[in-house]
Amino acid sequence: MDQSMRYDLISEPWVGILRLTDLDGGAYQQGAVGLQRLLAEADQIKTLSFGPPPALSALYRILYALTARVTGLDEAPHGPDEWMDRRLDILESGPDTEAVDTYFAKYRDRFDLFGSRPFLQDPRLPDECPKSAGVNKLVLGRPAGNNTVWWEHHFDGDPLPLPTAEAVGHLLMWNYYGPSGRCATRTVGKTSEANSSAGPLRSSLSYHPEGDTLWMSLLAGLTPPESHVRRGDDLCPWEEDDLPDPTVLVGSYAGPSSRLTGGWQHALLLVPDASHRFVIDAYITWGRRGKMPSTRDPYVIWQISQEGNPYPRPADSGRALWRDVDALLLKDPSGSTRIEPPAVFSTAADLEGADQLRVRALGFEQDGKTKDVQFVEASTPPLLGLMEHRRPEVARSIGDLRTAGVTYGQRLATAVKRAWATINDSKMADCAWSEHAAASYWPAAEEVFWRRLRAEDFDEAWTEFRRLAERTFDQVTAGYTTTSRGARAVEHARLDLYGGRRQKKSATAPDGRRPIATPSAD
């Protein structure tokens, strides 16, 4: 094939990076590299600068699988302790460029975005789908079909080509975060359907450990495979000899590599222009009939329903990252919801230099079907050295700190809603005062949280959050206390800042004290 007609993800500079130029001073410069240089030079790269947050989240999972392959950490026949010892040696020795070159030489044709076996795509779609979906459908955020134009002026009659490097990010987002429901018709044998299940990460928020170099971040993001896993069985899609039969339901995954790069429900095919520098069309349809099994992704917080079913904590653009910190550090954080922390942190915290590991949260606020709301991204200061199994007292204190901040935030919301409802003779619900209070309290509470965490100052934290809630309540209600009716309503509602009115005598606790109602601090 004419090399000018390829888009080789191994060598094309499509992944944005921040490269370290001064290993001691921390200076860096922006650039872009292909996969081969990215892995071979990962100890010289500060971090990735790629696509929207969900595209980066998806790319991380691809890179974890590749890192495991080129380091031999895709197998742990002697158990997790030996695996972690090998990982430490690999961290100190740096990337093995020969292993990187050997791996990509073996699968070079599989990383051509527009080849006969295009990367993460299905070349059979033009024969199985009556028509393409259009490039606007590929780009999450562009209006497509009969949808209304809101943020950008794109029209199916005159679609703008998409730079190929950007198209890779949208391909990844479709595979991991794609919607359920109606899609293009695809006919495979006697099966003709036009619907799909949602991608494995849809609506979720994932948490990734990040160190001072990309090399440390990638190694910290690996989890040890079970001792029975063998790389010849635990294959990524580009390593399979044949394309999958989309009508056959997968029962399970062979190991971490197939879980990281599997679970996809959609099938896509990108259509380039003559130069292969732009994508001008795309096929998008179902990739599997029936729901794929859960990947039990190790980068999400798993919440357990009352029926005992685990589900990923949803991404919420209105929820600051500090409110999830104790769910990352503790095995059993306080709150009404049962939690399983991301599995990756239990082994990341045992890596040398873990005290400097930060957490980067990446996700996509969506509903479970088709509605996309907002990308979500946030980072913490160095955090993983404070995990419960390393510093249990500090981790528990951080949990108490988070609980205090959230409790008073929830009490404040109840108080201002009650005051507003009483003054306006309405039912308690979200209102102008609750929005004003939230906009004032939560950013200030976040500052208190991180300041106290950095200083490891957990004394009297409840008092500081209570004072913050009191000041916010007074600011929001200040203009309505000049009348006796307004003042009575405000002062009556103020009791909610302290847990509400005392319970009836029949609710007296066994020790004779009357309990104060406390809202859930999830």
PDB file of C-alpha atoms in Angstrom, residues 278-446:
ATOM      1  CA  PHE A 278      -9.678  14.180   7.262  1.00  0.00           C
ATOM      2  CA  VAL A 279     -12.719  11.994   7.940  1.00  0.00           C
ATOM      3  CA  ILE A 280     -15.723  12.891   5.800  1.00  0.00           C
ATOM      4  CA  ASP A 281     -18.223  10.132   6.663  1.00  0.00           C
ATOM      5  CA  ALA A 282     -18.785   7.227   9.047  1.00  0.00           C
ATOM      6  CA  TYR A 283     -20.823   4.054   9.461  1.00  0.00           C
ATOM      7  CA  ILE A 284     -22.227   3.622  12.993  1.00  0.00           C
ATOM      8  CA  THR A 285     -24.391   0.683  13.993  1.00  0.00           C
ATOM      9  CA  TRP A 286     -24.712  -2.205  16.441  1.00  0.00           C
ATOM     10  CA  GLY A 287     -21.661  -4.359  17.053  1.00  0.00           C
ATOM     11  CA  ARG A 288     -23.108  -7.100  19.267  1.00  0.00           C
ATOM     12  CA  ARG A 289     -26.532  -8.593  19.660  1.00  0.00           C
ATOM     13  CA  GLY A 290     -27.403  -8.755  23.324  1.00  0.00           C
ATOM     14  CA  LYS A 291     -25.716  -7.034  26.235  1.00  0.00           C
ATOM     15  CA  MET A 292     -22.024  -7.780  26.732  1.00  0.00           C
ATOM     16  CA  PRO A 293     -21.022  -8.977  30.231  1.00  0.00           C
ATOM     17  CA  SER A 294     -19.804  -6.403  32.739  1.00  0.00           C
ATOM     18  CA  THR A 295     -16.104  -5.603  32.515  1.00  0.00           C
ATOM     19  CA  ARG A 296     -15.987  -4.877  36.283  1.00  0.00           C
ATOM     20  CA  ASP A 297     -13.853  -1.924  35.309  1.00  0.00           C
ATOM     21  CA  PRO A 298     -11.096  -1.257  37.902  1.00  0.00           C
ATOM     22  CA  TYR A 299     -11.168   2.542  37.413  1.00  0.00           C
ATOM     23  CA  VAL A 300     -14.719   3.318  38.562  1.00  0.00           C
ATOM     24  CA  ILE A 301     -16.347   3.535  41.979  1.00  0.00           C
ATOM     25  CA  TRP A 302     -18.831   0.693  42.203  1.00  0.00           C
ATOM     26  CA  GLN A 303     -22.008   1.431  44.140  1.00  0.00           C
ATOM     27  CA  ILE A 304     -24.043  -1.520  45.405  1.00  0.00           C
ATOM     28  CA  SER A 305     -27.805  -1.372  45.092  1.00  0.00           C
ATOM     29  CA  GLN A 306     -30.152  -2.611  47.810  1.00  0.00           C
ATOM     30  CA  GLU A 307     -30.552  -5.791  45.762  1.00  0.00           C
ATOM     31  CA  GLY A 308     -26.779  -6.300  45.863  1.00  0.00           C
ATOM     32  CA  ASN A 309     -26.115  -5.349  42.229  1.00  0.00           C
ATOM     33  CA  PRO A 310     -22.998  -3.250  41.510  1.00  0.00           C
ATOM     34  CA  TYR A 311     -23.187  -0.245  39.181  1.00  0.00           C
ATOM     35  CA  PRO A 312     -20.651   2.513  38.390  1.00  0.00           C
ATOM     36  CA  ARG A 313     -21.014   5.833  40.175  1.00  0.00           C
ATOM     37  CA  PRO A 314     -22.477   8.166  37.532  1.00  0.00           C
ATOM     38  CA  ALA A 315     -20.601  11.216  36.285  1.00  0.00           C
ATOM     39  CA  ASP A 316     -22.147  14.420  37.623  1.00  0.00           C
ATOM     40  CA  SER A 317     -20.822  17.757  36.404  1.00  0.00           C
ATOM     41  CA  GLY A 318     -22.342  19.449  39.463  1.00  0.00           C
ATOM     42  CA  ARG A 319     -20.521  17.225  41.983  1.00  0.00           C
ATOM     43  CA  ALA A 320     -16.974  18.302  42.895  1.00  0.00           C
ATOM     44  CA  LEU A 321     -14.285  15.625  43.035  1.00  0.00           C
ATOM     45  CA  TRP A 322     -13.522  16.145  46.752  1.00  0.00           C
ATOM     46  CA  ARG A 323     -16.871  14.593  47.573  1.00  0.00           C
ATOM     47  CA  ASP A 324     -15.580  11.264  46.207  1.00  0.00           C
ATOM     48  CA  VAL A 325     -12.190  11.266  47.945  1.00  0.00           C
ATOM     49  CA  ASP A 326     -13.065   8.966  50.842  1.00  0.00           C
ATOM     50  CA  ALA A 327     -14.656   6.519  48.387  1.00  0.00           C
ATOM     51  CA  LEU A 328     -11.228   6.339  46.720  1.00  0.00           C
ATOM     52  CA  LEU A 329      -9.244   5.896  49.940  1.00  0.00           C
ATOM     53  CA  LEU A 330     -11.477   3.785  52.176  1.00  0.00           C
ATOM     54  CA  LYS A 331     -12.785   0.255  51.806  1.00  0.00           C
ATOM     55  CA  ASP A 332     -15.997   1.151  53.627  1.00  0.00           C
ATOM     56  CA  PRO A 333     -16.659   4.914  53.400  1.00  0.00           C
ATOM     57  CA  SER A 334     -19.450   6.453  55.440  1.00  0.00           C
ATOM     58  CA  GLY A 335     -22.800   7.049  53.814  1.00  0.00           C
ATOM     59  CA  SER A 336     -26.040   5.291  53.016  1.00  0.00           C
ATOM     60  CA  THR A 337     -24.697   3.663  49.842  1.00  0.00           C
ATOM     61  CA  ARG A 338     -22.401   0.630  49.874  1.00  0.00           C
ATOM     62  CA  ILE A 339     -19.237   1.376  47.945  1.00  0.00           C
ATOM     63  CA  GLU A 340     -16.374  -0.518  46.315  1.00  0.00           C
ATOM     64  CA  PRO A 341     -13.393   1.782  45.578  1.00  0.00           C
ATOM     65  CA  PRO A 342     -11.659   1.510  42.182  1.00  0.00           C
ATOM     66  CA  ALA A 343      -9.641  -1.696  42.320  1.00  0.00           C
ATOM     67  CA  VAL A 344      -6.618  -0.060  40.694  1.00  0.00           C
ATOM     68  CA  PHE A 345      -5.832   2.051  43.768  1.00  0.00           C
ATOM     69  CA  SER A 346      -5.105  -0.894  46.048  1.00  0.00           C
ATOM     70  CA  THR A 347      -2.064  -1.825  43.935  1.00  0.00           C
ATOM     71  CA  ALA A 348      -1.181   1.695  42.739  1.00  0.00           C
ATOM     72  CA  ALA A 349      -0.662   2.762  46.351  1.00  0.00           C
ATOM     73  CA  ASP A 350       2.036   0.089  46.783  1.00  0.00           C
ATOM     74  CA  LEU A 351       4.168   1.417  43.916  1.00  0.00           C
ATOM     75  CA  GLU A 352       7.327   3.241  44.937  1.00  0.00           C
ATOM     76  CA  GLY A 353       6.640   6.965  44.796  1.00  0.00           C
ATOM     77  CA  ALA A 354       2.913   6.458  45.419  1.00  0.00           C
ATOM     78  CA  ASP A 355       2.982   9.413  47.808  1.00  0.00           C
ATOM     79  CA  GLN A 356       3.194  11.615  44.704  1.00  0.00           C
ATOM     80  CA  LEU A 357       0.363   9.927  42.812  1.00  0.00           C
ATOM     81  CA  ARG A 358      -2.561  12.187  42.024  1.00  0.00           C
ATOM     82  CA  VAL A 359      -6.017  11.142  40.860  1.00  0.00           C
ATOM     83  CA  ARG A 360      -7.511  12.344  37.594  1.00  0.00           C
ATOM     84  CA  ALA A 361     -11.252  11.927  37.171  1.00  0.00           C
ATOM     85  CA  LEU A 362     -12.552  11.651  33.599  1.00  0.00           C
ATOM     86  CA  GLY A 363     -16.073  11.003  32.452  1.00  0.00           C
ATOM     87  CA  PHE A 364     -19.202  11.976  30.589  1.00  0.00           C
ATOM     88  CA  GLU A 365     -22.458  13.048  32.237  1.00  0.00           C
ATOM     89  CA  GLN A 366     -25.128  11.237  30.218  1.00  0.00           C
ATOM     90  CA  ASP A 367     -28.360   9.425  30.761  1.00  0.00           C
ATOM     91  CA  GLY A 368     -28.429   5.687  30.241  1.00  0.00           C
ATOM     92  CA  LYS A 369     -29.798   5.889  26.715  1.00  0.00           C
ATOM     93  CA  THR A 370     -29.160   8.776  24.314  1.00  0.00           C
ATOM     94  CA  LYS A 371     -28.873  12.117  26.102  1.00  0.00           C
ATOM     95  CA  ASP A 372     -25.386  13.626  26.433  1.00  0.00           C
ATOM     96  CA  VAL A 373     -25.021  16.441  28.976  1.00  0.00           C
ATOM     97  CA  GLN A 374     -21.440  17.478  29.724  1.00  0.00           C
ATOM     98  CA  PHE A 375     -17.844  16.249  29.845  1.00  0.00           C
ATOM     99  CA  VAL A 376     -16.401  15.903  33.356  1.00  0.00           C
ATOM    100  CA  GLU A 377     -12.751  16.314  34.372  1.00  0.00           C
ATOM    101  CA  ALA A 378     -10.974  17.069  37.664  1.00  0.00           C
ATOM    102  CA  SER A 379      -7.690  16.320  39.424  1.00  0.00           C
ATOM    103  CA  THR A 380      -6.584  15.975  43.028  1.00  0.00           C
ATOM    104  CA  PRO A 381      -3.261  16.848  44.657  1.00  0.00           C
ATOM    105  CA  PRO A 382      -1.029  13.861  45.598  1.00  0.00           C
ATOM    106  CA  LEU A 383      -3.418  11.524  47.363  1.00  0.00           C
ATOM    107  CA  LEU A 384      -2.820   7.792  47.057  1.00  0.00           C
ATOM    108  CA  GLY A 385      -0.181   7.685  49.803  1.00  0.00           C
ATOM    109  CA  LEU A 386      -3.069   8.338  52.205  1.00  0.00           C
ATOM    110  CA  MET A 387      -5.011   5.169  51.407  1.00  0.00           C
ATOM    111  CA  GLU A 388      -6.481   3.275  54.335  1.00  0.00           C
ATOM    112  CA  HIS A 389      -4.085   0.318  54.238  1.00  0.00           C
ATOM    113  CA  ARG A 390      -1.103   2.707  54.336  1.00  0.00           C
ATOM    114  CA  ARG A 391      -2.291   5.443  56.739  1.00  0.00           C
ATOM    115  CA  PRO A 392      -5.595   4.275  58.213  1.00  0.00           C
ATOM    116  CA  GLU A 393      -6.009   7.057  60.781  1.00  0.00           C
ATOM    117  CA  VAL A 394      -5.495   9.811  58.197  1.00  0.00           C
ATOM    118  CA  ALA A 395      -7.736   8.096  55.635  1.00  0.00           C
ATOM    119  CA  ARG A 396     -10.550   7.825  58.183  1.00  0.00           C
ATOM    120  CA  SER A 397     -10.078  11.460  59.189  1.00  0.00           C
ATOM    121  CA  ILE A 398     -10.362  12.462  55.544  1.00  0.00           C
ATOM    122  CA  GLY A 399     -13.617  10.516  55.398  1.00  0.00           C
ATOM    123  CA  ASP A 400     -14.909  12.390  58.448  1.00  0.00           C
ATOM    124  CA  LEU A 401     -13.816  15.691  56.878  1.00  0.00           C
ATOM    125  CA  ARG A 402     -15.718  14.942  53.696  1.00  0.00           C
ATOM    126  CA  THR A 403     -18.764  13.829  55.660  1.00  0.00           C
ATOM    127  CA  ALA A 404     -18.781  17.074  57.643  1.00  0.00           C
ATOM    128  CA  GLY A 405     -18.604  19.230  54.522  1.00  0.00           C
ATOM    129  CA  VAL A 406     -21.331  17.318  52.708  1.00  0.00           C
ATOM    130  CA  THR A 407     -23.618  17.095  55.743  1.00  0.00           C
ATOM    131  CA  TYR A 408     -23.680  20.848  56.280  1.00  0.00           C
ATOM    132  CA  GLY A 409     -24.118  21.428  52.563  1.00  0.00           C
ATOM    133  CA  GLN A 410     -27.192  19.202  52.576  1.00  0.00           C
ATOM    134  CA  ARG A 411     -28.536  20.785  55.758  1.00  0.00           C
ATOM    135  CA  LEU A 412     -28.071  24.228  54.212  1.00  0.00           C
ATOM    136  CA  ALA A 413     -30.023  23.170  51.123  1.00  0.00           C
ATOM    137  CA  THR A 414     -32.873  21.901  53.292  1.00  0.00           C
ATOM    138  CA  ALA A 415     -32.900  25.097  55.379  1.00  0.00           C
ATOM    139  CA  VAL A 416     -33.091  27.547  52.480  1.00  0.00           C
ATOM    140  CA  LYS A 417     -35.716  25.443  50.688  1.00  0.00           C
ATOM    141  CA  ARG A 418     -37.850  25.388  53.839  1.00  0.00           C
ATOM    142  CA  ALA A 419     -37.519  29.152  54.305  1.00  0.00           C
ATOM    143  CA  TRP A 420     -38.422  29.814  50.669  1.00  0.00           C
ATOM    144  CA  ALA A 421     -41.387  27.426  50.772  1.00  0.00           C
ATOM    145  CA  THR A 422     -42.766  28.968  53.977  1.00  0.00           C
ATOM    146  CA  ILE A 423     -42.474  32.541  52.719  1.00  0.00           C
ATOM    147  CA  ASN A 424     -44.022  31.682  49.351  1.00  0.00           C
ATOM    148  CA  ASP A 425     -46.625  29.188  50.620  1.00  0.00           C
ATOM    149  CA  SER A 426     -45.259  26.486  48.339  1.00  0.00           C
ATOM    150  CA  LYS A 427     -43.875  22.980  48.582  1.00  0.00           C
ATOM    151  CA  MET A 428     -40.223  22.393  49.420  1.00  0.00           C
ATOM    152  CA  ALA A 429     -38.285  22.025  46.176  1.00  0.00           C
ATOM    153  CA  ASP A 430     -35.292  23.406  44.339  1.00  0.00           C
ATOM    154  CA  CYS A 431     -35.608  27.168  44.146  1.00  0.00           C
ATOM    155  CA  ALA A 432     -33.627  30.363  43.580  1.00  0.00           C
ATOM    156  CA  TRP A 433     -32.377  30.326  47.170  1.00  0.00           C
ATOM    157  CA  SER A 434     -31.123  26.756  46.983  1.00  0.00           C
ATOM    158  CA  GLU A 435     -29.217  27.547  43.768  1.00  0.00           C
ATOM    159  CA  HIS A 436     -27.729  30.683  45.354  1.00  0.00           C
ATOM    160  CA  ALA A 437     -26.733  28.770  48.480  1.00  0.00           C
ATOM    161  CA  ALA A 438     -25.156  25.927  46.495  1.00  0.00           C
ATOM    162  CA  ALA A 439     -23.163  28.337  44.321  1.00  0.00           C
ATOM    163  CA  SER A 440     -21.783  29.988  47.445  1.00  0.00           C
ATOM    164  CA  TYR A 441     -21.293  27.048  49.824  1.00  0.00           C
ATOM    165  CA  TRP A 442     -19.826  24.236  47.720  1.00  0.00           C
ATOM    166  CA  PRO A 443     -16.812  26.084  46.234  1.00  0.00           C
ATOM    167  CA  ALA A 444     -15.966  27.486  49.675  1.00  0.00           C
ATOM    168  CA  ALA A 445     -16.377  24.054  51.289  1.00  0.00           C
ATOM    169  CA  GLU A 446     -14.048  22.567  48.676  1.00  0.00           C
TER     170      GLU A 446
END
